[in-house]
Coordinates of C-alpha atoms and ligand atoms in Angstrom, one line a residue:
M1 CA 80.4 96.5 106.0
N2 CA 80.0 94.3 102.9
L3 CA 80.6 97.3 100.7
V4 CA 83.8 98.2 102.5
V5 CA 85.0 94.6 102.4
Q6 CA 84.3 94.6 98.6
A7 CA 86.3 97.8 98.3
T8 CA 89.3 96.1 99.7
R9 CA 89.4 94.1 96.5
I10 CA 90.1 97.2 94.6
G11 CA 92.8 98.2 97.1
R12 CA 94.5 94.8 96.7
S13 CA 94.2 94.7 92.9
V14 CA 95.7 98.2 92.5
Q15 CA 98.3 97.6 95.1
T16 CA 99.5 94.4 93.5
A17 CA 100.0 96.1 90.1
I18 CA 103.6 95.9 89.1
A19 CA 104.1 99.6 88.6
L20 CA 101.9 101.4 91.2
Q21 CA 101.2 104.9 89.7
K22 CA 100.3 108.0 91.5
W23 CA 99.4 111.6 90.6
D24 CA 99.8 114.7 92.7
K25 CA 96.6 116.5 93.3
Q26 CA 96.6 120.3 93.2
D27 CA 97.3 120.4 96.9
R28 CA 100.3 118.2 96.1
S29 CA 99.0 115.2 98.0
P30 CA 99.2 111.9 96.1
V31 CA 96.2 110.1 94.7
T32 CA 96.0 106.7 92.9
V33 CA 93.4 104.8 90.9
A34 CA 92.4 103.0 94.1
D35 CA 91.5 106.3 96.0
L36 CA 89.2 107.3 93.1
A37 CA 87.7 103.9 92.3
I38 CA 87.0 103.1 96.0
Q39 CA 85.3 106.5 96.5
A40 CA 83.2 105.8 93.3
L41 CA 82.2 102.3 94.4
V42 CA 81.4 103.1 98.0
S43 CA 79.6 106.4 97.1
A44 CA 77.4 104.6 94.5
G45 CA 76.7 101.7 96.8
L46 CA 75.7 103.9 99.7
R47 CA 73.5 106.0 97.4
E48 CA 71.6 102.9 96.3
A49 CA 71.1 101.6 99.8
F50 CA 70.5 105.0 101.6
P51 CA 69.5 107.5 98.9
E52 CA 68.6 110.2 101.5
I53 CA 72.0 110.2 103.3
P54 CA 74.6 112.5 101.7
L55 CA 78.3 111.8 101.6
M56 CA 81.5 113.8 102.6
G57 CA 84.3 112.1 100.7
E58 CA 88.0 113.1 100.4
E59 CA 88.3 112.9 96.7
S60 CA 86.9 115.0 93.9
A61 CA 86.5 114.4 90.1
D62 CA 87.3 118.0 89.2
E63 CA 90.7 117.2 87.8
L64 CA 89.5 114.1 86.0
R65 CA 87.1 115.9 83.5
T66 CA 89.7 116.7 80.9
E67 CA 90.7 114.8 77.7
A68 CA 94.2 114.2 79.2
M69 CA 92.8 112.3 82.1
A70 CA 90.7 109.9 80.0
P71 CA 93.1 107.0 80.4
L72 CA 93.0 107.4 84.2
V73 CA 89.2 107.5 84.1
A74 CA 89.3 104.3 82.1
Q75 CA 91.4 102.6 84.7
I76 CA 89.0 103.7 87.5
V77 CA 86.1 102.4 85.5
E78 CA 87.8 99.0 85.0
Q79 CA 88.5 98.7 88.8
V80 CA 84.9 99.6 89.8
R81 CA 83.6 97.1 87.2
Q82 CA 85.4 94.3 88.9
V83 CA 83.1 94.7 91.9
A84 CA 80.0 96.5 90.5
G85 CA 79.7 95.0 87.1
D86 CA 79.4 96.2 83.5
K87 CA 76.8 98.9 84.0
V88 CA 79.6 101.2 85.3
S89 CA 80.4 104.0 82.8
P90 CA 82.9 106.9 83.0
E91 CA 80.0 109.3 83.7
F92 CA 78.7 107.0 86.5
V93 CA 82.1 107.0 88.1
L94 CA 82.7 110.7 87.9
E95 CA 79.3 111.5 89.3
A96 CA 79.6 109.0 92.1
I97 CA 83.0 110.5 93.1
D98 CA 81.7 114.1 93.0
R99 CA 78.8 113.2 95.3
G100 CA 81.4 113.4 98.1
R101 CA 81.8 117.2 97.6
E102 CA 78.1 118.2 97.6
P103 CA 77.1 120.6 100.3
L104 CA 75.4 118.9 103.3
D105 CA 73.8 119.7 106.7
L106 CA 76.6 119.2 109.2
G107 CA 74.0 118.9 112.0
G108 CA 72.2 116.1 110.2
R109 CA 73.1 112.5 109.1
Y110 CA 75.9 112.0 106.6
W111 CA 78.6 109.5 105.7
V112 CA 82.3 110.4 105.9
L113 CA 84.6 108.4 103.6
D114 CA 88.3 108.3 103.3
P115 CA 88.6 105.8 100.4
V116 CA 92.4 105.2 100.8
D117 CA 93.5 106.7 104.1
G118 CA 97.3 106.7 104.2
T119 CA 97.9 106.9 100.5
K120 CA 101.6 107.2 101.1
G121 CA 101.6 103.9 103.0
F122 CA 99.5 102.4 100.2
L123 CA 102.2 103.4 97.7
R124 CA 104.9 101.8 99.9
R125 CA 102.7 98.7 100.0
E126 CA 102.5 99.1 103.8
Q127 CA 99.5 100.1 105.9
Y128 CA 96.4 101.9 104.6
A129 CA 92.7 101.9 105.5
I130 CA 89.3 102.3 103.9
A131 CA 87.5 104.4 106.5
L132 CA 83.8 105.0 106.6
A133 CA 81.7 106.7 109.4
L134 CA 78.1 107.7 109.7
M135 CA 77.7 111.0 111.5
E136 CA 74.6 112.1 113.4
A137 CA 74.2 115.4 115.2
G138 CA 78.0 116.1 114.9
R139 CA 79.2 112.7 116.3
P140 CA 80.2 109.4 114.6
V141 CA 77.5 106.7 115.4
L142 CA 78.9 104.0 113.1
G143 CA 82.6 103.5 112.2
I144 CA 84.2 101.0 109.8
L145 CA 87.9 100.7 109.2
A146 CA 89.1 98.1 106.7
C147 CA 92.9 97.6 107.1
P148 CA 93.8 95.2 104.3
N149 CA 97.4 94.8 105.2
L150 CA 97.2 94.9 109.0
P151 CA 98.2 91.6 110.6
G152 CA 96.6 90.5 113.9
R153 CA 99.7 91.8 115.7
V154 CA 102.2 94.4 114.5
Q155 CA 104.9 93.4 117.0
G156 CA 106.3 90.0 117.7
P157 CA 106.7 86.9 115.4
V158 CA 104.6 86.8 112.3
D159 CA 102.4 83.7 111.8
P160 CA 102.4 83.0 108.1
D161 CA 99.0 81.3 108.3
A162 CA 97.2 84.1 110.2
P163 CA 94.9 86.3 108.1
L164 CA 96.5 89.5 106.7
G165 CA 94.0 92.2 106.9
H166 CA 91.4 93.1 109.5
V167 CA 88.2 95.2 109.6
Y168 CA 87.2 97.2 112.7
T169 CA 83.6 98.1 113.3
A170 CA 81.9 100.2 116.0
I171 CA 78.4 101.2 116.7
S172 CA 77.6 103.9 119.2
G173 CA 76.7 102.3 122.5
E174 CA 77.3 98.7 121.3
G175 CA 81.0 98.2 121.4
A176 CA 83.7 97.6 118.8
C177 CA 84.7 94.4 116.9
E178 CA 87.6 93.0 114.9
V179 CA 86.8 90.9 111.9
P180 CA 89.6 89.1 110.1
L181 CA 89.7 89.4 106.3
L182 CA 90.1 85.8 105.0
A183 CA 91.3 84.7 101.6
G184 CA 89.2 85.9 98.8
D185 CA 88.3 89.0 100.8
V186 CA 85.7 87.2 102.8
A187 CA 84.9 88.5 106.3
G188 CA 85.6 86.0 109.1
T189 CA 84.1 85.9 112.6
A190 CA 83.8 89.1 114.5
R191 CA 85.3 89.3 118.0
P192 CA 84.8 92.2 120.5
I193 CA 87.9 94.3 121.2
R194 CA 89.0 96.3 124.3
V195 CA 91.7 98.8 124.8
A196 CA 94.7 97.7 126.9
A197 CA 94.2 97.4 130.6
A198 CA 96.3 99.6 132.9
G199 CA 99.5 97.9 134.0
S200 CA 99.4 95.4 131.0
A201 CA 102.4 95.0 128.7
A202 CA 100.8 97.2 126.1
A203 CA 100.5 100.1 128.6
T204 CA 104.0 101.3 127.6
R205 CA 103.5 101.0 123.9
W206 CA 102.4 103.7 121.5
V207 CA 101.8 104.5 117.8
E208 CA 102.5 107.5 115.7
R209 CA 102.6 108.6 112.0
V210 CA 105.3 107.4 109.6
E211 CA 105.1 110.7 107.6
S212 CA 105.7 113.4 110.2
S213 CA 109.0 115.2 110.4
D214 CA 111.9 114.2 112.6
R215 CA 111.3 117.2 114.8
N216 CA 107.7 116.2 115.2
K217 CA 108.7 112.7 116.1
D218 CA 111.3 114.0 118.7
V219 CA 108.6 116.1 120.4
S220 CA 106.1 113.2 120.4
S221 CA 108.7 111.0 122.0
L222 CA 109.3 113.5 124.8
I223 CA 105.6 113.8 125.4
A224 CA 105.1 110.0 125.4
E225 CA 108.0 109.4 127.8
A226 CA 106.8 112.1 130.2
A227 CA 103.4 110.3 130.3
G228 CA 105.1 107.0 131.1
V229 CA 104.7 105.4 127.7
S230 CA 108.4 104.7 127.3
E231 CA 108.9 102.1 124.5
A232 CA 110.0 103.1 121.0
P233 CA 106.9 103.9 119.0
M234 CA 105.3 101.7 116.4
R235 CA 105.0 103.8 113.2
L236 CA 102.0 103.1 110.9
D237 CA 100.2 104.9 108.2
S238 CA 96.5 105.6 108.2
Q239 CA 93.8 104.9 110.8
A240 CA 95.4 101.5 111.4
K241 CA 96.8 103.5 114.4
Y242 CA 93.4 103.8 115.9
A243 CA 92.8 100.1 115.3
V244 CA 96.1 99.1 117.1
V245 CA 95.1 101.1 120.2
A246 CA 91.5 99.9 120.1
R247 CA 92.5 96.2 120.1
G248 CA 94.8 96.7 123.0
E249 CA 98.1 96.4 121.3
A250 CA 99.3 99.9 122.2
A251 CA 98.0 102.4 124.8
L252 CA 98.4 105.7 123.0
Y253 CA 98.1 107.2 119.5
L254 CA 99.7 110.7 119.6
R255 CA 99.4 113.0 116.6
H256 CA 100.6 116.5 116.2
T257 CA 102.2 118.7 113.7
L258 CA 104.5 121.7 114.2
D259 CA 102.8 123.5 111.2
P260 CA 100.6 126.1 113.0
A261 CA 98.1 126.3 110.0
Y262 CA 97.4 122.6 109.8
R263 CA 94.0 121.3 110.9
E264 CA 93.1 117.7 110.9
M265 CA 90.7 116.4 108.2
V266 CA 87.4 114.9 109.3
W267 CA 87.8 111.7 107.2
D268 CA 91.2 111.0 108.8
H269 CA 89.5 110.5 112.2
A270 CA 85.7 110.0 112.3
G271 CA 85.7 106.2 111.9
G272 CA 88.7 105.6 114.1
V273 CA 87.5 107.8 116.9
L274 CA 84.4 105.7 117.4
V275 CA 86.3 102.4 117.1
I276 CA 88.5 103.5 120.1
E277 CA 85.7 105.0 122.1
E278 CA 83.6 101.9 121.7
A279 CA 86.6 99.7 122.7
G280 CA 86.7 101.6 126.0
G281 CA 89.2 104.3 125.1
R282 CA 89.2 108.1 124.9
V283 CA 90.0 110.6 122.1
T284 CA 90.5 114.3 122.4
D285 CA 92.8 116.8 120.8
L286 CA 96.2 117.7 122.3
A287 CA 94.7 120.2 124.7
G288 CA 92.1 117.7 125.9
R289 CA 89.3 119.3 124.0
P290 CA 86.6 116.9 122.6
L291 CA 86.8 116.6 118.8
D292 CA 84.3 119.0 117.2
F293 CA 83.2 117.6 113.8
T294 CA 80.7 120.5 113.1
H295 CA 83.0 122.9 111.2
G296 CA 83.0 121.3 107.8
R297 CA 85.7 119.2 106.2
R298 CA 88.4 120.2 108.8
L299 CA 88.6 120.0 112.6
E300 CA 88.9 123.8 112.7
R301 CA 88.6 124.0 116.5
N302 CA 91.1 121.2 117.4
R303 CA 94.8 120.7 117.3
G304 CA 96.2 117.2 116.9
I305 CA 95.0 114.0 118.5
V306 CA 95.4 112.1 121.8
A307 CA 93.8 108.7 121.6
T308 CA 94.3 106.4 124.6
G309 CA 93.1 103.6 126.7
A310 CA 91.0 105.6 129.2
D311 CA 93.2 105.9 132.3
L312 CA 96.3 107.2 130.5
H313 CA 94.5 110.2 128.9
E314 CA 95.0 112.9 131.6
R315 CA 98.7 112.1 132.0
V316 CA 99.3 112.5 128.2
V317 CA 97.4 115.8 128.0
E318 CA 99.5 117.1 131.0
A319 CA 102.7 116.0 129.2
V320 CA 101.6 117.8 126.1
G321 CA 101.1 121.0 128.1
A322 CA 104.6 120.7 129.4
H323 CA 106.2 120.2 126.0
L324 CA 104.2 122.3 123.6
T325 CA 103.8 126.1 123.8
P326 CA 100.3 127.4 124.5
E327 CA 100.3 128.8 120.9
A328 CA 100.8 125.3 119.5
L329 CA 97.4 124.4 121.1
L330 CA 95.5 127.5 120.0
V331 CA 92.5 127.3 117.7
Ligands
AMP1 P1 98.8 109.3 108.4 O1 98.8 108.1 107.6 O2 98.5 109.2 109.8 O3 100.1 110.1 108.2 O4 97.7 110.2 107.8 C1 97.5 110.5 106.5 C2 96.8 111.8 106.4 O5 97.5 112.9 107.0 C3 96.5 112.3 105.0 O6 95.4 111.7 104.5 C4 96.4 113.8 105.2 O7 95.0 114.1 105.2 C5 97.0 114.1 106.5 N1 98.0 115.1 106.6 C6 98.7 115.7 105.5 N2 99.6 116.6 106.0 C7 99.5 116.6 107.3 C8 100.2 117.3 108.4 N3 101.2 118.2 108.1 N4 99.9 117.0 109.6 C9 99.0 116.0 109.9 N5 98.3 115.3 109.0 C10 98.6 115.6 107.7
MG2 MG1 93.4 110.2 104.9

């Protein structure tokens, strides 16, 4: 966890820069110095501590190895040096980033890293997460989500003295915890978390993406309402959505896209799934299928996500069946 807490320092230092810059990757998704610097830092730190465990990471250094990109690489090096010291060189950084793309045995042990999950939220200076999971035999067994901008409550009055930023941790079979990030990026005291109880005030609250289309949002609202989750949704970027359900502030995280070709990425879910499950909740895809992490970098055999406090799950999957066509659930 220390490594991920240290990485929040990079997130904060890049995010407080006056002009927050981004580049579009070849797939047109945005990337910042923070995405690349955090992947370099966490990759190198994990390699040092666990040299035999490979890494699946979202980012690649492919587009950084040109003369034109040298200024960006220099900025990445500067960020990583803040935490890891002067030994860090451009070659060290590029190699550490690229370790996340090396082939690995999907049935064995490997780390999954999303260095800045919710880059669009990061650019808006809203929610993002640094998400790490350890996979074993196709399942997450350790999950860590650092949410540097997530207050203790999303709804309700804001306490200006309360810590801004929380880390969520889960170990398979041992439960999930919330750890406040105190000033100076120091981890506070961990407390166990549980999903919302049936009948509690949170049982009618739900969360969804900021970035999905209006049509997607309309369909999500119909599904949530049909399942009895009737309040207006909280909209958050990143796996902070998993955290909000795991800590019992909302009862449902619903995610779907009307794009028939889209499949979820492993690093957008692996850590968050374990945090909810260990807090007593349940995660499947929209059709109620268990998430199958054994197909590479994408969840090829799943469509969307239904993450809930346990007793709501079946009602949501039924409501999905009533509002989406069978084709929308095909894999
Ligand atoms: P969120 O913050 O929940 O919107 O999740 C951000 C992640 O959504 C990004 O890191 C992408 O991997 C992923 N993403 C990109 N396009 C889509 C899409 N059409 N449907 C669902 N997820 C997407
Ligand atoms: Mg992501």
